[in-house]
Coordinates of C-alpha atoms in Angstrom, one line a residue:
M1 CA -34.6 -51.5 -30.6
K2 CA -37.7 -50.2 -28.9
N3 CA -37.9 -46.9 -31.2
R4 CA -40.7 -45.5 -33.1
F5 CA -38.9 -43.9 -35.9
L6 CA -39.7 -40.2 -36.9
T7 CA -40.4 -40.2 -40.7
A8 CA -38.6 -37.0 -41.0
V9 CA -34.7 -37.0 -41.0
I10 CA -33.9 -33.8 -39.5
L11 CA -30.2 -34.1 -40.4
G12 CA -28.5 -36.3 -42.9
A13 CA -24.7 -36.6 -43.1
C14 CA -23.0 -33.6 -42.6
L15 CA -20.3 -32.9 -45.1
I16 CA -17.4 -30.8 -45.6
N17 CA -14.8 -30.6 -47.8
L18 CA -11.6 -28.7 -46.9
T19 CA -9.8 -28.0 -50.2
P20 CA -6.2 -26.3 -50.6
S21 CA -6.0 -22.7 -50.6
K22 CA -2.3 -21.8 -51.1
S23 CA 1.1 -23.7 -51.5
M24 CA 3.2 -23.9 -48.6
G25 CA 6.3 -24.6 -50.9
Q26 CA 8.3 -27.8 -51.7
G27 CA 7.9 -30.8 -49.0
E28 CA 4.6 -29.9 -48.0
L29 CA 2.2 -32.4 -47.3
K30 CA -0.1 -33.1 -50.3
G31 CA -3.2 -35.8 -50.7
Q32 CA -6.6 -36.5 -49.6
I33 CA -8.1 -37.9 -46.2
S34 CA -11.4 -39.2 -45.9
I35 CA -13.2 -39.4 -42.5
S36 CA -16.9 -40.3 -41.5
G37 CA -18.7 -41.4 -38.4
A38 CA -19.9 -40.1 -35.1
F39 CA -21.7 -37.0 -34.5
A40 CA -20.0 -36.6 -31.0
L41 CA -16.7 -36.2 -32.9
Y42 CA -17.7 -34.1 -36.0
P43 CA -17.3 -30.6 -34.4
M44 CA -13.8 -31.5 -33.1
A45 CA -12.7 -33.1 -36.3
V46 CA -13.5 -30.3 -38.6
K47 CA -11.7 -27.7 -36.1
W48 CA -8.8 -30.1 -36.4
A49 CA -9.2 -30.2 -40.0
N50 CA -9.4 -26.6 -40.5
E51 CA -6.5 -25.9 -38.2
F52 CA -4.3 -28.8 -40.1
K53 CA -5.2 -27.3 -43.4
K54 CA -3.5 -23.9 -42.4
V55 CA -0.3 -25.7 -41.8
H56 CA -0.7 -27.9 -44.8
P57 CA -3.2 -26.5 -47.4
K58 CA -2.2 -28.9 -50.2
V59 CA -4.2 -31.7 -47.9
S60 CA -8.0 -32.0 -48.5
I61 CA -10.1 -33.5 -45.9
D62 CA -13.5 -34.9 -46.3
I63 CA -15.4 -35.5 -43.2
S64 CA -19.1 -36.5 -43.2
A65 CA -21.4 -37.2 -39.8
G66 CA -23.6 -40.2 -39.7
G67 CA -23.4 -41.8 -36.5
A68 CA -20.5 -44.2 -34.8
G69 CA -22.0 -47.4 -36.6
K70 CA -21.6 -45.7 -40.1
G71 CA -17.7 -44.5 -39.3
M72 CA -16.6 -47.9 -38.0
A73 CA -18.5 -49.6 -41.0
D74 CA -16.9 -47.2 -43.4
A75 CA -13.5 -47.7 -41.7
L76 CA -13.6 -51.5 -42.2
N77 CA -15.0 -51.5 -45.6
G78 CA -12.3 -49.1 -46.9
M79 CA -14.7 -46.7 -47.8
T80 CA -12.8 -44.0 -45.6
D81 CA -9.5 -43.5 -44.1
I82 CA -10.6 -42.8 -40.7
G83 CA -13.8 -43.8 -38.9
M84 CA -15.0 -41.4 -35.7
V85 CA -16.3 -43.9 -33.1
S86 CA -17.6 -42.4 -30.0
R87 CA -17.9 -45.9 -27.9
E88 CA -15.9 -48.9 -27.2
V89 CA -14.7 -51.1 -30.1
Y90 CA -16.7 -54.5 -30.0
P91 CA -14.7 -57.6 -30.2
A92 CA -16.2 -58.6 -33.6
E93 CA -14.8 -55.3 -34.8
Y94 CA -11.3 -55.8 -33.2
K95 CA -11.4 -59.2 -35.3
K96 CA -12.1 -57.4 -38.7
G97 CA -9.1 -55.0 -38.1
A98 CA -10.4 -52.3 -36.3
H99 CA -7.5 -50.4 -34.6
P100 CA -9.1 -47.3 -32.6
I101 CA -6.7 -44.5 -31.3
S102 CA -8.1 -42.4 -28.4
V103 CA -8.1 -38.7 -29.5
V104 CA -10.3 -36.5 -27.0
K105 CA -12.9 -37.0 -24.1
D106 CA -16.4 -35.8 -23.9
A107 CA -19.6 -37.0 -22.2
V108 CA -23.5 -37.4 -22.7
V109 CA -25.9 -35.8 -20.8
P110 CA -29.8 -35.7 -20.4
V111 CA -31.6 -32.6 -21.9
V112 CA -35.1 -31.0 -21.6
S113 CA -37.0 -28.3 -23.3
A114 CA -36.5 -24.9 -21.9
S115 CA -40.2 -24.6 -22.1
N116 CA -40.8 -27.3 -19.8
P117 CA -43.5 -25.8 -17.2
A118 CA -41.7 -27.5 -14.5
L119 CA -38.0 -26.6 -15.4
K120 CA -37.0 -24.9 -12.4
E121 CA -37.9 -27.9 -10.0
I122 CA -36.3 -30.3 -12.5
L123 CA -33.2 -28.3 -12.4
A124 CA -33.2 -28.0 -8.8
R125 CA -33.9 -31.7 -8.1
G126 CA -31.6 -33.3 -10.9
L127 CA -32.3 -37.0 -12.4
K128 CA -31.4 -39.8 -10.4
R129 CA -29.8 -42.8 -12.0
D130 CA -32.9 -45.1 -10.9
A131 CA -35.4 -42.5 -12.4
A132 CA -33.4 -42.4 -15.9
Y133 CA -33.5 -46.2 -15.9
N134 CA -37.4 -46.2 -15.2
I135 CA -37.7 -43.5 -18.1
W136 CA -35.4 -45.1 -20.8
I137 CA -35.2 -49.0 -19.9
S138 CA -38.1 -50.2 -18.0
G139 CA -40.5 -47.6 -19.1
R140 CA -42.5 -47.6 -15.5
Y141 CA -42.0 -43.8 -15.5
K142 CA -44.4 -42.3 -17.7
S143 CA -45.2 -38.9 -16.3
W144 CA -43.0 -36.2 -14.9
S145 CA -44.2 -36.3 -11.4
Q146 CA -43.2 -40.1 -11.3
A147 CA -39.7 -39.1 -12.8
F148 CA -39.2 -36.0 -10.8
G149 CA -41.7 -35.5 -8.0
V150 CA -42.8 -32.4 -9.8
K151 CA -46.6 -31.0 -10.0
Q152 CA -46.9 -31.9 -13.2
N153 CA -48.7 -35.0 -13.9
V154 CA -48.5 -35.0 -17.7
P155 CA -47.0 -37.9 -20.1
I156 CA -43.2 -37.6 -20.3
H157 CA -42.2 -37.6 -24.0
V158 CA -38.9 -39.7 -24.3
Y159 CA -36.6 -39.5 -27.2
T160 CA -33.5 -41.2 -28.1
R161 CA -31.5 -42.1 -31.4
S162 CA -32.5 -43.9 -34.3
D163 CA -29.2 -44.2 -35.8
A164 CA -26.4 -46.7 -34.5
S165 CA -25.0 -44.0 -32.1
G166 CA -22.1 -43.9 -29.6
A167 CA -24.2 -41.5 -27.5
A168 CA -27.0 -43.8 -27.2
E169 CA -24.6 -46.9 -26.5
V170 CA -22.9 -44.8 -23.9
W171 CA -26.2 -43.6 -22.5
A172 CA -27.6 -47.1 -22.2
K173 CA -24.2 -48.1 -20.6
Y174 CA -24.9 -45.9 -17.8
F175 CA -27.6 -48.4 -17.0
G176 CA -25.6 -51.5 -17.7
K177 CA -27.6 -51.9 -21.0
K178 CA -27.1 -51.6 -24.7
Q179 CA -28.7 -49.2 -27.2
E180 CA -31.3 -51.7 -28.5
D181 CA -32.7 -51.6 -24.8
L182 CA -33.4 -47.9 -25.0
N183 CA -37.1 -46.9 -25.3
G184 CA -38.3 -43.5 -26.7
V185 CA -38.9 -42.1 -29.9
G186 CA -36.1 -42.6 -32.4
V187 CA -34.6 -39.7 -33.7
Y188 CA -31.6 -39.5 -36.4
G189 CA -28.3 -37.8 -35.4
D190 CA -27.5 -35.5 -32.2
P191 CA -29.0 -32.3 -34.2
G192 CA -32.0 -34.1 -34.7
L193 CA -32.4 -35.1 -31.3
T194 CA -31.7 -31.5 -30.0
Q195 CA -34.4 -30.1 -31.9
A196 CA -37.0 -32.9 -31.0
V197 CA -36.5 -31.9 -27.6
K198 CA -36.4 -28.2 -27.9
R199 CA -39.7 -28.2 -30.1
D200 CA -41.5 -30.7 -27.2
P201 CA -42.4 -29.0 -23.5
A202 CA -42.9 -32.5 -22.4
G203 CA -39.8 -33.9 -24.0
I204 CA -36.5 -35.3 -22.6
G205 CA -33.7 -36.8 -24.5
F206 CA -29.7 -37.1 -24.4
N207 CA -26.8 -35.5 -26.3
N208 CA -23.2 -35.4 -26.7
I209 CA -22.1 -32.0 -24.9
G210 CA -20.9 -30.6 -28.1
Y211 CA -24.8 -30.6 -28.9
A212 CA -26.2 -29.5 -25.6
Y213 CA -23.8 -26.6 -25.1
D214 CA -22.5 -23.6 -27.5
A215 CA -18.7 -23.6 -27.8
K216 CA -18.3 -20.0 -28.3
T217 CA -20.8 -19.0 -25.5
R218 CA -20.0 -21.9 -23.3
K219 CA -23.7 -22.0 -22.3
P220 CA -26.4 -24.6 -23.2
I221 CA -27.7 -24.2 -26.8
P222 CA -30.9 -21.9 -26.7
G223 CA -33.9 -23.8 -26.4
I224 CA -32.7 -26.6 -24.1
Y225 CA -31.3 -27.4 -20.7
V226 CA -28.8 -29.8 -19.3
I227 CA -30.4 -32.1 -16.6
P228 CA -28.1 -32.2 -13.6
L229 CA -27.6 -35.7 -12.4
D230 CA -28.2 -36.3 -8.7
L231 CA -25.5 -38.6 -7.9
N232 CA -25.8 -39.0 -4.5
N233 CA -29.8 -39.5 -4.6
N234 CA -31.0 -37.0 -2.1
N235 CA -33.6 -35.4 -4.1
K236 CA -31.5 -32.1 -4.7
I237 CA -28.8 -30.9 -6.6
D238 CA -25.7 -30.2 -4.0
P239 CA -23.1 -27.2 -4.6
N240 CA -20.6 -30.1 -5.4
E241 CA -23.0 -31.4 -8.3
N242 CA -24.1 -28.1 -9.7
F243 CA -21.5 -27.8 -12.5
Y244 CA -23.8 -27.7 -15.6
G245 CA -24.3 -24.1 -16.1
N246 CA -21.6 -23.6 -18.3
L247 CA -19.4 -25.8 -20.6
D248 CA -16.0 -24.9 -18.3
Q249 CA -17.7 -26.0 -15.3
L250 CA -18.8 -29.5 -16.8
T251 CA -15.5 -30.3 -18.6
E252 CA -13.6 -29.5 -15.6
A253 CA -16.0 -31.8 -13.8
I254 CA -15.4 -34.5 -16.2
S255 CA -11.6 -33.9 -16.3
S256 CA -11.5 -34.3 -12.1
G257 CA -13.9 -37.4 -12.1
R258 CA -16.7 -35.8 -10.6
F259 CA -19.1 -36.6 -13.5
P260 CA -19.4 -40.3 -13.8
S261 CA -18.1 -42.4 -16.6
P262 CA -20.2 -43.9 -18.3
P263 CA -21.6 -41.3 -19.6
A264 CA -18.4 -39.6 -19.9
R265 CA -16.0 -41.6 -22.4
E266 CA -13.4 -41.5 -24.7
L267 CA -13.8 -40.7 -28.7
Y268 CA -11.7 -42.7 -31.2
F269 CA -10.3 -42.3 -34.7
V270 CA -10.5 -45.8 -36.0
T271 CA -8.6 -47.3 -38.9
K272 CA -8.6 -50.7 -40.4
G273 CA -5.2 -52.0 -39.0
K274 CA -2.5 -49.6 -38.2
P275 CA -2.7 -46.4 -40.5
Q276 CA -0.5 -47.3 -43.8
K277 CA -0.8 -43.8 -45.7
K278 CA 1.8 -41.3 -44.6
I279 CA -0.5 -38.5 -44.7
V280 CA -3.2 -40.2 -42.5
K281 CA -0.5 -41.1 -39.9
D282 CA 0.8 -37.4 -39.8
F283 CA -2.8 -36.0 -39.3
I284 CA -3.5 -38.3 -36.5
Y285 CA 0.1 -37.7 -35.1
W286 CA -0.6 -33.7 -35.4
V287 CA -4.0 -34.2 -33.7
L288 CA -2.3 -36.2 -30.7
T289 CA 0.2 -33.2 -30.3
E290 CA -0.4 -29.9 -31.8
G291 CA -4.1 -30.5 -32.2
Q292 CA -4.8 -31.0 -28.5
K293 CA -4.5 -27.4 -27.9
Y294 CA -7.8 -26.7 -29.8
V295 CA -9.8 -29.3 -27.8
D296 CA -10.7 -26.7 -25.1
Q297 CA -11.9 -24.3 -27.9
A298 CA -14.2 -26.8 -29.3
G299 CA -15.5 -27.7 -26.0
Y300 CA -14.1 -31.0 -25.4
I301 CA -11.7 -32.6 -22.7
A302 CA -8.4 -33.4 -23.8
I303 CA -7.0 -36.7 -23.2
P304 CA -4.5 -37.0 -20.3
K305 CA -0.8 -36.4 -21.2
S306 CA 0.5 -39.4 -19.7
K307 CA -2.0 -41.2 -22.3
I308 CA -0.8 -39.4 -25.4
S309 CA 2.4 -41.3 -25.9
T310 CA 0.7 -44.4 -25.5
E311 CA -1.6 -43.6 -28.3
I312 CA 1.1 -42.0 -30.7
K313 CA 2.9 -45.5 -30.5
R314 CA -0.6 -46.9 -31.9
V315 CA 0.0 -44.5 -35.0
N316 CA 3.2 -45.9 -36.2

């Protein structure tokens, strides 16, 4: 990968331990579930785990975020029951027993610092796919003037992910490339990349929407803005492309297909082979049924109802 790694890790593995709070009586589910992996799926998994615990308080769920690559490796090595993966499963991983179950959808979006002097122009013009290619892949565009045609002829500071990341893999896939083809200063984790761009007026990066928007306010995280994609390449964001101002508009655009895929994508729970532990099967089944009603609250997009029955069959 063409990254210059940041020496400081802004956020390591986020760990949450959800322990039982009270008994629900005989016949209640008991036991432990371990989950690790993609930052993209971490907030949603935490929400699901909290809600599941309300119904089944004798279940303990450990969740850690460390990137899609870690989630896949942990699942295949038997370190966790479930790996959170935010990219397609590779053929080599299928051969090792990877069994993906689609649980939700989200997207990756380009982000810029709110303190960028040309912010208003950038948001009005948007980001062309070719311009993004020349920022992250070819490296031809080295200034904001080249990338956006704005009167800011200063170097553009490009950020990418240093960890094995589904977000980076999907962002690269938007250009027909892979994560190792991305240029930029490598930053560990979604929260780290958000902070790096936020602090740098000349910075540009990309994030999963869960780290670009606040799920409660439905607005971009303070200090950053999401750059609209100029999908028709006419050097301006038309009304039908202007759906980035709040999370509800963006998720509707993803659901309706107005936002391209990639960088929209499905997120997966991955187990080694079909899940064997009853408690794990029960949890994933709940996620695909009752759990879907919490998807919008957390700022994600539910998988189509027509697909849920297919995914449920993959649990059993």
